[in-house]
Amino acid sequence: MDLGPHAGFIIGAYLVTAAVVAGLVAWLLVDRARLSAQLKRLEKAQKR
Amino acid sequence: MAVATLANPTRFSALAGRLLPFVLAAALITLAVGLYLSLFVAPADYQQGETVRIMFIHVPAAWLSMFGYGLMAVAALGTLVWRHPLADVAAKATAPIGAAFTFIALATGSLWGKPMWGTWWQWDARLTSVLVLFLMYLGLIALWRAVEDPARAARAAAVLILVGSVNLPIIKFSVDWWWTLHQPASVFRMGGPTIHPSLLVPLLVMAGGATLLFLALVLIGMRNELMRRRIRALGLRAAAAR
């Protein structure tokens, strides 16, 4: 695939998009894992 | 299913959990097809050349930056008028996702602008109003973080969201109301799209895939926020029992 003289701009745009979306997904999943662990701990403590 | 049933956070969370794999799968398949069409099938534009390929990510991101804020405006009404328990959860979960897509729109627009316009940035009405939208997203995220009581934060954020929603028509019509370097609407306009189908189809497929991804991320964010509120409630109950 020949992206012409502006290949750097095109590749850069796709890389920025991929990085932002990947960062967003990672943040949501890490947040979920952290909250799940915290909730489990709290629910266990409440049962005692 | 009745809307009242969805107002129950536990039921909503369970339903969202069941829906998520399907929405995510549909998003990934649609985006894969869209990327193939955008990068390998769509021809180079007669004026923009290969740089038109940036439009296949820039335009969906720009649409979603406004769609996200529109969702938040509906949720803000839900908070203030109907006091729906999930409305603030939806608005708060949408804000960082909307901010991320607005950033993508600004960054890819800049990467397109340099080779096409000869400048990374221009303070014209469209670009500036989208930058204002990005700053509003950041301001709202800061507001939710700054106010500890979720009910107070919800009301303050809802008012701010509705005040800020005046920016949406400004963004949409800025290219008609003022002279801007940014080109006028070429898809959603009176008289139909001005784009050739060979470029329009990949653009619409990418927009569909990106919208499904956006909705999937909002569902994940809402489930996280519900969990955060449950943790807070349990923490307060434990503190009161001591």
mmCIF file of C-alpha atoms in Angstrom, chain B residues 65-71 73 129 133 136-137 164-174:
data_model
loop_
_atom_site.group_PDB
_atom_site.id
_atom_site.type_symbol
_atom_site.label_atom_id
_atom_site.label_comp_id
_atom_site.label_asym_id
_atom_site.label_seq_id
_atom_site.Cartn_x
_atom_site.Cartn_y
_atom_site.Cartn_z
ATOM 1 C CA SER B 65 -17.711 13.751 20.369
ATOM 2 C CA MET B 66 -21.097 15.424 19.825
ATOM 3 C CA PHE B 67 -23.125 12.211 20.226
ATOM 4 C CA GLY B 68 -21.468 11.645 23.632
ATOM 5 C CA TYR B 69 -22.350 15.131 24.817
ATOM 6 C CA GLY B 70 -25.883 14.699 23.461
ATOM 7 C CA LEU B 71 -26.224 11.497 25.510
ATOM 8 C CA ALA B 73 -27.554 16.166 27.936
ATOM 9 C CA SER B 129 -15.968 25.183 19.352
ATOM 10 C CA LEU B 133 -16.338 20.873 23.883
ATOM 11 C CA MET B 136 -16.165 21.111 28.886
ATOM 12 C CA TYR B 137 -15.719 17.345 29.086
ATOM 13 C CA GLY B 164 -22.850 23.560 27.881
ATOM 14 C CA SER B 165 -25.181 21.830 25.416
ATOM 15 C CA VAL B 166 -25.671 25.225 23.724
ATOM 16 C CA ASN B 167 -22.263 24.483 22.179
ATOM 17 C CA LEU B 168 -23.652 21.539 20.152
ATOM 18 C CA PRO B 169 -25.614 23.592 17.587
ATOM 19 C CA ILE B 170 -22.712 26.057 17.508
ATOM 20 C CA ILE B 171 -20.362 23.217 16.500
ATOM 21 C CA LYS B 172 -22.816 21.837 13.932
ATOM 22 C CA PHE B 173 -23.696 25.153 12.269
ATOM 23 C CA SER B 174 -20.388 27.014 12.818
#
